[in-house]
């Protein structure tokens, strides 16, 4: 269904959410001041251009932990940004993260409504949460339920009972909250990326079940209600596009001018596990940030290994040492329930467990049940070097696979092994901290299993150990956790997606005439591929350099995306042409990246691209440069693009020639167009059909 806006700046984000009431106070916010307001944290320093400026930290000493702030008249303009969200779960207006203080009345163009129930009264909505609906009919049928009255109201209303969507919604568009933390971890100011956005909630998942027809109903209603951006932290499929319900639904949203932002999935690091594959959606993988929740292991020989934990205390004295044992020596390598031999010998000791198919929380609980003093969880190959912090109820920490193996070697080679766990709390860019950002281990990887000529994921964004709002209906670790918290720290591409969704809302506000493809282009061509030590991004799964199959075009940089210089634009007709060309030349789609699949060792492929000048200088001249790659020759024609007021769009051809003799391992590179101010980079990745994707 088509819809129009009464005001060109009206922007709505849509996420799958459910809502829950909490009795928490609202912060006092004012829009009367010209003082800077922080909108985005933990993004990258690149080129800081108007209207965003950097404050609150020293960008030269800490370039990847910056505060992006809107000031002056621009800030006043952005504060009016109305955005609505639709996701899996969300907390209600009583939560501080969803305060409507300082927001103007609900835009008259909004067509949505709030569905009420006994556990979700009308007061659950406000000028922040402007819509809430539930779509669960297919769920009823699949569970042989003939009437909605047979389901609990917590299932049948927009109320949040899981916490997932509450967290993601606050990340994308949460209001500013002071003194936010999870048991003092990440203590400080919590704020959404598009903090003055409106939120609309379309609950399409019940507990852990999401039915396609329910999601499609949510999409249809959101479009009818008048959303502008769909942010969906729900896994998708990898079926052919004409058989993929979500691909069809997102195509329909794109036809209505709605940008669809989705998560890449959490099945990494295995190859071709990325989901949400259509080129018309913006697919985001997860990265680490330079904030850690440190719980380091100190051995009896004084060696220290970095660890992570969210255990709230009480903590061990720093100078103490405790007997250290390996769970395998007690017949229970993975610390499963009821499997320890001689468990009476574990009392008062720190136990090292190897990660298996049991959660770290449960492993620590098993050790606690046999009177163990603490638990060290060593990652397996699946978790690699990632330090994902967990909300432990008992003293425990997680270390990387390499360090875990070293700790075990120490136990096996020492007569009297001892250790301590030093719970250091929140550490930001510490002297012993590893570089950031890195690709999260679980973030799903490419190549695209349906159309390998389309690079997926598109970008990465913060998704590891992220603080966000939480529902009061469940504990931080689920229903078995008796604790109730206002904020929680969790990880996944579900956390990365709303970061990008919020950024797209800000971009759409600044550039209301840009298409979804133009916004996606701005984000991908300005993304960066280095960490805060200026080294190439690393994949936490392997500890090796990351590739575009893991990070796409790179880590999002919202500052540079505001002024990308050139964009690769597209519309419905282009995507229809792509669908008709699958199996022939899908690489000719006007994407800002290139994913080449050579069918033989020596082959030449030529693509055509068009770029539009969106910079302030209409008479700009751009020149092409590129990386030199072994085994593949890249030729661009013409090498110079001249724009003027009458010719804002120019076309170029790029030819890739595989010259052979270098094997068939995948490799990557880039081309970049620059006018001296802007650097418009297109990521290039090469692979060969029916051969390995291992990198040279």
XYZ file of C-alpha atoms in Angstrom:
696
model
C 0.000 0.000 0.000
C 1.275 3.465 -0.859
C 1.420 6.207 1.712
C 2.590 9.802 1.880
C 4.189 12.040 4.480
C 2.782 15.354 5.609
C 6.288 16.497 6.472
C 9.440 15.499 4.582
C 11.360 14.892 7.797
C 8.925 12.308 9.178
C 10.861 9.110 9.696
C 9.665 5.899 11.314
C 11.721 2.838 12.201
C 9.915 -0.486 12.531
C 11.202 -3.406 14.605
C 9.641 -6.643 15.852
C 8.995 -5.972 19.540
C 6.787 -6.880 22.447
C 6.246 -4.651 25.434
C 6.185 -4.951 29.222
C 5.276 -2.422 31.923
C 7.914 -1.476 34.490
C 7.613 0.916 37.427
C 10.649 3.066 36.743
C 10.999 6.828 36.856
C 11.408 8.992 33.754
C 14.415 11.252 33.244
C 14.018 14.981 32.844
C 15.035 16.090 29.362
C 14.787 19.491 27.759
C 14.946 20.629 24.159
C 15.327 24.287 25.053
C 19.122 24.288 25.269
C 21.727 24.520 22.528
C 24.072 22.354 24.600
C 25.479 19.341 22.701
C 23.480 16.112 22.926
C 25.227 12.786 22.478
C 23.528 10.427 20.048
C 26.000 7.658 19.160
C 28.796 5.982 21.131
C 31.564 3.507 20.327
C 31.811 4.400 16.660
C 34.942 5.058 14.653
C 36.986 8.178 14.147
C 37.471 8.847 10.473
C 36.537 12.215 8.987
C 34.324 14.288 11.263
C 32.197 16.555 9.136
C 29.269 18.863 9.814
C 26.637 18.469 11.183
C 28.233 15.953 13.579
C 31.097 16.916 15.870
C 33.126 14.873 18.327
C 33.113 15.670 22.033
C 33.608 13.950 25.358
C 36.838 12.107 24.625
C 40.236 12.703 23.121
C 39.985 11.343 19.568
C 43.744 11.311 19.119
C 44.343 9.067 22.131
C 41.152 7.019 21.792
C 39.985 7.199 18.175
C 37.494 4.352 18.369
C 35.674 5.374 21.537
C 34.074 8.643 20.538
C 30.920 10.514 21.346
C 29.118 11.837 18.296
C 27.209 14.968 19.202
C 24.691 17.191 17.468
C 25.035 20.897 18.175
C 23.297 24.205 17.556
C 20.545 24.547 14.974
C 21.250 21.103 13.562
C 20.690 19.612 16.994
C 17.321 21.374 17.293
C 16.329 20.008 13.886
C 17.358 16.448 14.734
C 15.565 16.476 18.083
C 12.249 16.553 16.222
C 13.038 13.241 14.524
C 9.984 10.967 14.815
C 10.825 7.290 14.303
C 8.836 4.137 15.051
C 10.286 0.672 15.660
C 8.971 -2.850 15.147
C 10.896 -5.800 16.670
C 10.637 -8.984 18.736
C 10.287 -7.640 22.309
C 10.238 -4.264 24.113
C 9.523 -2.720 27.500
C 6.770 -0.150 27.930
C 6.804 3.604 28.346
C 7.419 3.386 32.103
C 11.003 2.280 31.410
C 13.412 5.202 31.509
C 14.783 4.275 28.075
C 11.368 5.003 26.567
C 10.596 8.296 28.252
C 8.850 10.805 25.994
C 10.111 13.877 27.842
C 10.933 16.607 25.348
C 9.170 14.935 22.425
C 6.573 16.815 20.402
C 3.040 15.427 19.872
C 2.697 12.287 17.775
C 2.929 13.209 14.068
C -0.450 13.510 12.382
C 0.771 11.276 9.560
C 0.989 8.305 11.923
C -1.780 5.779 11.238
C -0.909 3.160 13.851
C -2.463 2.413 17.215
C -1.750 0.798 20.570
C -3.560 -2.444 21.332
C -4.307 -2.726 25.032
C -4.828 -5.672 27.362
C -4.949 -6.370 31.074
C -1.146 -6.477 31.239
C -0.618 -3.743 28.658
C -2.766 -0.711 29.513
C -3.059 2.399 27.360
C -0.470 4.123 29.546
C 2.130 1.700 28.174
C 2.306 3.935 25.097
C 3.295 7.582 24.972
C 4.875 10.063 22.582
C 7.891 7.728 22.345
C 6.131 4.389 21.919
C 3.410 5.423 19.494
C 2.189 2.015 18.389
C 1.954 -1.556 19.672
C 0.302 -4.563 18.040
C 0.528 -8.342 18.263
C 0.340 -10.748 15.289
C 0.266 -14.337 16.518
C -2.594 -16.076 14.679
C -0.310 -18.578 12.966
C 1.286 -19.311 16.315
C -2.168 -20.135 17.735
C -2.932 -22.523 14.881
C 0.451 -24.252 15.039
C -0.140 -24.931 18.729
C -3.671 -26.227 18.089
C -5.183 -23.318 19.948
C -8.661 -22.467 18.735
C -9.112 -19.254 20.675
C -6.789 -16.500 21.802
C -8.440 -16.712 25.214
C -6.586 -19.970 25.794
C -3.280 -18.135 25.740
C -1.918 -16.081 28.590
C -2.251 -12.340 28.192
C 1.525 -12.043 28.333
C 1.634 -14.048 25.101
C -1.372 -12.439 23.463
C -0.430 -8.794 24.022
C 2.500 -6.588 22.965
C 3.982 -7.098 26.440
C 7.606 -8.205 26.558
C 8.329 -11.485 28.299
C 11.810 -12.165 26.859
C 13.754 -8.880 26.882
C 15.335 -9.228 23.434
C 13.384 -6.481 21.718
C 13.460 -4.169 24.718
C 17.238 -4.276 24.412
C 17.390 -3.757 20.659
C 14.792 -0.977 20.622
C 16.658 0.985 23.264
C 19.840 0.598 21.207
C 18.220 1.977 18.079
C 16.100 4.745 19.580
C 16.263 4.745 23.373
C 15.972 7.975 25.338
C 18.921 9.280 27.316
C 19.250 7.585 30.719
C 21.803 8.558 33.364
C 23.361 6.103 35.829
C 22.528 3.076 33.698
C 24.387 -0.173 34.316
C 24.189 -3.910 34.846
C 25.302 -4.340 38.475
C 27.757 -1.430 37.996
C 29.118 -2.875 34.764
C 29.066 -0.325 31.899
C 27.969 2.333 34.362
C 27.196 5.674 32.766
C 24.807 7.250 30.303
C 22.745 4.936 28.087
C 21.325 6.429 24.927
C 19.936 5.159 21.656
C 21.470 6.010 18.310
C 18.400 7.960 17.118
C 17.396 9.068 20.586
C 14.470 11.263 19.539
C 12.929 8.616 17.321
C 9.429 7.259 17.853
C 8.842 3.548 18.345
C 6.050 1.338 17.017
C 5.907 -2.270 18.154
C 4.688 -5.235 16.096
C 4.967 -8.445 18.086
C 5.315 -11.367 15.687
C 7.142 -13.888 17.853
C 5.878 -15.842 20.849
C 8.578 -16.983 23.282
C 11.121 -18.478 20.832
C 8.774 -19.186 17.949
C 8.378 -16.870 14.939
C 5.904 -17.853 12.223
C 6.316 -16.530 8.687
C 2.668 -15.572 8.225
C 2.721 -13.628 11.499
C 5.806 -11.744 10.361
C 4.229 -11.012 6.987
C 1.150 -9.647 8.739
C 3.394 -7.420 10.812
C 5.123 -6.134 7.684
C 1.829 -5.355 5.959
C 0.479 -3.495 8.970
C 3.680 -1.530 9.498
C 3.644 -0.368 5.887
C -0.004 0.644 6.215
C 0.700 2.463 9.481
C 3.382 4.582 7.834
C 6.832 3.366 8.836
C 10.000 4.463 7.034
C 12.608 2.015 8.305
C 12.203 -1.634 9.234
C 14.774 -2.934 11.713
C 14.444 -6.658 12.237
C 16.703 -8.510 14.668
C 15.208 -11.862 13.715
C 16.937 -14.606 11.749
C 16.026 -15.061 8.115
C 16.391 -17.901 5.675
C 18.560 -18.650 2.686
C 15.966 -20.003 0.293
C 15.749 -18.789 -3.312
C 14.253 -15.319 -3.266
C 10.931 -16.299 -4.864
C 10.411 -18.905 -2.121
C 11.655 -16.793 0.789
C 8.714 -15.148 2.540
C 10.872 -12.528 4.202
C 12.630 -11.724 0.925
C 9.215 -11.112 -0.610
C 8.038 -9.054 2.368
C 11.173 -6.922 2.395
C 10.866 -6.378 -1.357
C 7.362 -5.043 -0.774
C 8.667 -2.712 1.913
C 11.390 -1.489 -0.443
C 8.722 -0.752 -3.061
C 7.162 1.650 -0.545
C 10.439 3.450 0.036
C 11.147 1.707 3.358
C 14.707 0.769 4.232
C 14.936 -2.702 5.775
C 17.771 -3.252 8.277
C 18.365 -6.864 9.366
C 20.798 -8.983 11.379
C 23.194 -11.349 9.605
C 22.595 -14.255 11.996
C 24.581 -15.957 14.765
C 25.809 -19.148 13.101
C 29.386 -18.045 12.527
C 32.132 -18.603 11.928
C 31.033 -21.379 9.549
C 31.017 -20.364 5.878
C 27.846 -19.377 4.015
C 25.779 -19.127 7.197
C 24.789 -15.496 6.622
C 21.048 -14.946 6.203
C 18.866 -12.104 4.888
C 20.502 -12.279 1.472
C 18.491 -10.003 -0.881
C 20.402 -6.967 -2.185
C 17.538 -4.661 -1.207
C 18.081 -5.228 2.541
C 20.917 -3.933 4.715
C 22.487 -6.954 6.446
C 24.677 -6.334 9.500
C 27.216 -8.559 11.237
C 28.542 -8.082 14.779
C 31.786 -6.582 16.030
C 33.514 -6.065 19.360
C 34.074 -2.646 20.936
C 36.883 -1.252 23.067
C 34.936 -1.666 26.316
C 35.575 -4.861 28.268
C 34.219 -6.435 31.436
C 37.457 -7.829 32.726
C 37.833 -10.840 34.990
C 41.458 -11.811 34.492
C 43.108 -15.071 35.516
C 46.368 -14.786 37.472
C 48.352 -18.014 37.815
C 50.667 -19.016 40.596
C 53.662 -18.202 38.368
C 52.269 -14.625 38.089
C 51.231 -14.885 34.447
C 47.976 -13.039 33.695
C 45.395 -13.997 31.068
C 42.549 -11.732 29.980
C 39.053 -12.905 30.869
C 35.517 -11.538 30.837
C 32.588 -11.850 33.226
C 29.530 -10.006 34.543
C 29.604 -11.695 37.945
C 28.275 -9.094 40.429
C 30.264 -10.257 43.477
C 31.374 -10.788 46.131
C 34.849 -10.804 44.582
C 38.058 -12.585 45.564
C 40.828 -10.642 47.350
C 43.423 -9.714 44.719
C 46.344 -11.179 46.662
C 44.812 -14.593 47.337
C 45.651 -17.792 45.458
C 43.449 -20.874 45.270
C 44.095 -24.459 44.226
C 43.602 -24.813 40.478
C 42.346 -28.061 38.911
C 41.304 -29.279 35.470
C 37.776 -30.672 35.170
C 38.956 -33.422 32.829
C 40.973 -34.931 35.684
C 37.665 -35.387 37.500
C 35.923 -37.048 34.542
C 33.923 -33.998 33.468
C 35.826 -31.971 30.858
C 32.815 -29.820 29.979
C 31.461 -29.457 33.525
C 28.111 -31.068 32.835
C 25.635 -31.842 35.547
C 26.204 -34.938 37.667
C 29.420 -36.077 35.963
C 32.259 -35.219 38.362
C 34.323 -38.021 39.928
C 35.589 -37.465 43.446
C 33.626 -34.258 43.537
C 34.345 -33.812 47.243
C 37.926 -32.980 46.220
C 36.758 -29.872 44.316
C 35.681 -27.929 47.386
C 37.440 -24.573 47.628
C 39.214 -24.960 44.287
C 39.028 -23.037 41.019
C 38.013 -25.441 38.251
C 38.996 -25.079 34.584
C 36.284 -26.298 32.192
C 36.458 -26.646 28.417
C 33.574 -25.076 26.528
C 31.225 -27.730 25.198
C 27.517 -27.704 24.435
C 26.626 -26.411 27.916
C 26.334 -22.667 28.519
C 28.999 -20.962 30.567
C 26.358 -19.997 33.127
C 25.419 -23.642 33.658
C 29.045 -24.779 33.792
C 29.782 -22.313 36.585
C 26.640 -23.449 38.393
C 27.749 -27.105 38.219
C 31.088 -26.188 39.782
C 29.328 -24.176 42.476
C 27.069 -27.170 43.241
C 30.116 -29.283 44.135
C 31.491 -26.472 46.351
C 34.028 -25.265 43.818
C 35.392 -21.819 44.600
C 35.288 -20.500 41.035
C 35.214 -21.449 37.363
C 37.471 -20.669 34.404
C 35.831 -21.448 31.056
C 38.246 -22.011 28.171
C 36.837 -21.339 24.713
C 36.706 -24.065 22.092
C 37.285 -23.570 18.370
C 33.731 -22.330 17.864
C 34.201 -19.448 20.308
C 37.839 -18.802 19.377
C 39.380 -15.753 21.041
C 36.099 -13.965 21.754
C 35.595 -12.775 25.345
C 31.813 -12.751 25.607
C 30.824 -11.631 29.102
C 28.117 -13.687 30.808
C 25.760 -12.768 33.658
C 27.120 -15.285 36.164
C 25.471 -15.852 39.519
C 28.623 -17.631 40.716
C 32.312 -16.631 40.454
C 33.416 -17.409 36.894
C 35.256 -16.000 33.919
C 35.784 -16.860 30.250
C 39.167 -16.859 28.506
C 40.109 -17.270 24.849
C 40.961 -20.647 23.365
C 44.706 -19.987 23.210
C 44.873 -18.765 26.804
C 42.648 -21.599 27.994
C 45.028 -24.139 26.494
C 47.977 -22.390 28.166
C 46.257 -22.467 31.576
C 45.634 -26.207 31.176
C 49.283 -26.774 30.281
C 50.230 -24.931 33.464
C 47.996 -27.228 35.538
C 49.388 -30.389 33.946
C 53.008 -29.317 34.349
C 52.899 -27.884 37.898
C 53.115 -29.728 41.193
C 50.955 -27.197 43.003
C 48.995 -25.096 40.481
C 47.177 -22.094 41.916
C 45.257 -19.148 40.496
C 42.923 -16.283 41.224
C 40.210 -14.508 39.244
C 40.583 -10.732 39.416
C 37.249 -9.065 38.725
C 38.348 -5.666 37.433
C 34.939 -4.409 36.269
C 34.545 -2.133 33.249
C 37.725 -1.320 31.318
C 37.692 1.012 28.311
C 40.658 0.951 25.960
C 42.948 -0.287 28.740
C 46.699 -0.596 28.396
C 46.440 -4.398 28.139
C 43.211 -4.435 26.124
C 43.234 -6.150 22.751
C 42.616 -4.018 19.655
C 39.044 -3.191 18.656
C 36.918 -3.535 16.644
C 37.038 -7.216 15.721
C 34.490 -9.492 14.042
C 32.487 -11.400 16.659
C 32.900 -15.170 16.572
C 29.219 -16.016 16.206
C 28.554 -13.443 13.499
C 27.419 -15.347 10.419
C 29.833 -15.409 7.480
C 29.503 -15.412 3.712
C 29.820 -16.048 0.933
C 26.198 -15.542 -0.018
C 24.850 -19.094 -0.502
C 22.122 -18.032 -2.965
C 23.767 -15.313 -5.039
C 27.529 -15.273 -4.379
C 27.824 -12.211 -6.642
C 26.079 -10.226 -3.867
C 28.407 -9.558 -0.927
C 26.871 -10.404 2.460
C 26.986 -9.262 5.173
C 26.987 -5.647 4.011
C 28.671 -4.140 7.097
C 29.431 -4.859 10.741
C 28.504 -2.837 13.842
C 28.856 -3.172 17.647
C 27.276 -6.448 18.764
C 29.498 -7.920 21.489
C 28.752 -7.168 25.153
C 26.215 -4.419 24.516
C 24.285 -2.688 27.312
C 20.588 -2.086 26.638
C 17.225 -1.786 28.365
C 15.593 -4.943 29.741
C 12.098 -6.081 30.580
C 10.991 -6.665 34.160
C 9.150 -9.844 33.177
C 12.222 -12.072 33.175
C 15.743 -12.241 34.550
C 18.900 -11.298 32.668
C 19.455 -14.998 31.888
C 15.804 -15.915 31.414
C 13.013 -17.241 33.580
C 15.319 -19.389 35.729
C 17.178 -16.255 36.839
C 15.375 -14.695 39.829
C 17.052 -11.312 39.375
C 15.238 -8.346 37.811
C 17.269 -5.597 36.165
C 16.636 -2.347 34.341
C 19.494 -2.947 31.890
C 21.220 -6.049 30.596
C 24.388 -6.829 28.628
C 24.005 -9.322 25.788
C 25.654 -10.138 22.461
C 24.808 -11.054 18.882
C 24.026 -9.647 15.475
C 20.636 -8.749 16.968
C 22.540 -6.091 18.924
C 24.474 -4.923 15.851
C 21.406 -4.468 13.658
C 19.729 -1.692 15.723
C 22.967 0.311 15.784
C 22.765 0.479 12.002
C 18.993 1.014 12.062
C 19.445 4.073 14.243
C 22.175 5.416 11.977
C 19.955 4.978 8.912
C 17.236 6.963 10.682
C 19.657 9.833 11.240
C 20.830 9.647 7.634
C 17.256 9.680 6.380
C 16.537 12.709 8.541
C 19.502 14.637 7.147
C 18.878 13.395 3.580
C 15.090 12.854 3.332
C 15.163 12.426 -0.467
C 17.735 9.626 -0.458
C 16.514 6.190 -1.441
C 17.169 3.104 0.645
C 19.864 2.090 -1.840
C 21.555 5.488 -1.484
C 21.614 5.193 2.323
C 22.999 1.669 2.088
C 25.637 2.901 -0.374
C 26.654 5.737 1.958
C 27.194 3.276 4.816
C 29.124 0.683 2.820
C 31.437 3.005 0.847
C 32.493 4.891 3.985
C 32.975 1.848 6.243
C 36.451 1.215 7.643
C 38.558 -1.961 7.719
C 41.102 -1.204 10.453
C 41.061 -1.381 14.244
C 42.149 1.249 16.757
C 45.805 0.344 16.201
C 45.380 1.020 12.465
C 45.780 -2.681 11.663
C 43.381 -4.674 9.501
C 40.257 -5.983 11.212
C 40.672 -9.354 12.915
C 38.222 -12.244 13.122
C 37.861 -13.362 16.751
C 37.021 -16.883 15.597
C 40.497 -17.474 14.194
C 42.625 -14.626 15.511
C 43.590 -14.000 11.868
C 42.844 -11.079 9.587
C 39.183 -10.771 8.718
C 37.840 -10.931 5.172
C 34.836 -9.363 3.422
C 33.035 -12.670 3.866
C 33.072 -11.858 7.600
C 32.894 -8.048 7.750
C 31.350 -7.148 4.402
C 32.466 -3.682 3.354
C 33.683 -2.983 6.888
C 32.630 -1.338 10.139
C 30.017 1.413 9.851
C 31.229 5.010 10.247
C 28.169 7.266 10.758
C 30.149 10.498 10.515
C 31.542 9.833 7.073
C 28.262 8.290 5.888
C 26.571 11.676 6.330
C 28.700 13.058 3.513
C 29.764 10.149 1.303
C 30.433 12.217 -1.825
C 29.039 9.660 -4.283
C 26.285 7.070 -3.959
C 25.341 3.990 -5.964
C 21.585 4.405 -6.344
C 18.894 1.945 -7.399
C 15.142 1.493 -7.506
C 12.472 -1.160 -7.950
C 13.170 -1.592 -11.677
C 16.825 -2.359 -10.980
C 15.953 -5.067 -8.476
C 13.405 -6.618 -10.842
C 16.129 -6.727 -13.489
C 18.416 -8.429 -10.997
C 15.799 -11.089 -10.217
C 15.367 -11.765 -13.916
C 19.131 -12.085 -14.429
C 19.923 -14.575 -11.666
C 21.983 -17.343 -13.215
C 23.317 -14.976 -15.868
C 24.902 -11.633 -14.899
C 23.556 -10.561 -11.469
C 26.817 -8.702 -10.841
C 25.597 -5.840 -13.053
C 23.245 -4.684 -10.293
C 24.342 -1.175 -9.279
C 25.772 -2.248 -5.917
C 28.562 -0.377 -4.117
C 30.599 -3.599 -3.792
C 31.821 -6.334 -6.114
C 31.777 -10.072 -5.443
C 33.362 -11.946 -8.323
C 32.940 -15.660 -8.900
C 35.207 -16.861 -11.700
C 34.124 -20.071 -13.391
C 37.656 -20.893 -14.567
C 41.194 -19.987 -13.615
C 41.683 -17.586 -16.549
C 38.641 -15.416 -17.207
C 37.619 -11.794 -17.776
C 34.463 -10.208 -16.336
C 33.268 -6.633 -16.945
C 30.648 -4.784 -14.898
C 29.076 -1.364 -15.270
C 28.323 0.992 -12.382
C 26.686 4.419 -12.051
C 27.457 6.885 -9.264
C 25.598 10.052 -8.309
C 27.287 13.110 -6.842
C 25.534 14.044 -3.588
C 28.303 16.311 -2.302
C 28.033 20.078 -1.943
C 30.419 20.657 -4.858
C 28.409 19.928 -7.986
C 31.490 20.467 -10.167
C 33.518 17.755 -8.476
C 36.092 15.636 -10.291
C 36.749 12.113 -8.972
C 39.763 9.945 -9.787
C 39.960 6.176 -9.347
C 42.674 4.249 -7.532
C 42.781 0.618 -6.491
C 44.640 -2.140 -4.717
C 46.966 -4.345 -6.754
C 46.195 -8.033 -6.343
C 48.144 -11.129 -7.247
C 46.438 -13.111 -9.958
C 43.691 -10.591 -10.776
C 44.073 -7.470 -12.897
C 41.588 -4.623 -12.351
C 40.931 -2.005 -15.030
C 38.606 0.999 -14.585
C 37.347 3.070 -17.520
C 37.221 6.002 -17.439
C 39.609 6.647 -14.555
C 38.240 10.160 -14.052
C 34.609 11.184 -13.540
C 33.672 14.835 -14.134
C 30.405 16.068 -12.599
C 28.472 19.297 -13.020
C 24.991 20.622 -12.329
C 23.663 19.040 -15.521
C 25.490 15.733 -15.070
C 25.222 14.603 -11.459
C 25.348 10.912 -12.433
C 28.260 9.302 -14.247
C 28.931 5.728 -15.374
C 32.097 3.671 -15.432
C 33.094 0.142 -16.379
C 35.336 -2.093 -14.325
C 37.034 -5.179 -15.748
C 38.426 -8.037 -13.671
C 40.851 -10.419 -15.350
C 41.969 -13.608 -13.662
C 45.404 -14.283 -15.138
C 46.057 -17.689 -13.566
C 49.117 -19.134 -11.939
C 48.222 -17.997 -8.443
C 45.836 -20.746 -7.398
C 42.161 -20.441 -6.644
C 42.129 -19.180 -3.082
C 39.801 -16.244 -2.468
C 41.273 -12.780 -2.156
C 39.958 -9.267 -1.746
C 40.777 -5.700 -2.713
C 39.127 -2.384 -3.416
C 38.754 0.558 -5.748
C 38.328 4.082 -4.493
C 37.015 7.252 -6.092
C 38.290 10.484 -4.544
C 37.878 14.199 -5.200
C 40.449 15.119 -2.578
C 37.813 15.418 0.143
C 35.689 12.298 -0.154
C 36.937 8.717 -0.425
C 34.296 6.437 -1.938
C 35.549 2.889 -1.522
C 34.060 -0.216 -3.103
C 35.035 -3.557 -1.599
C 36.011 -6.297 -4.053
C 36.176 -10.003 -3.249
C 37.189 -12.772 -5.672
C 36.490 -16.482 -5.507
C 36.287 -19.372 -7.923
C 33.324 -21.670 -8.481
C 33.550 -25.057 -6.747
C 36.853 -24.179 -5.083
C 38.009 -23.172 -1.637
C 37.239 -19.737 -0.173
C 40.337 -19.856 1.999
C 42.356 -16.682 1.671
C 45.867 -16.360 0.284
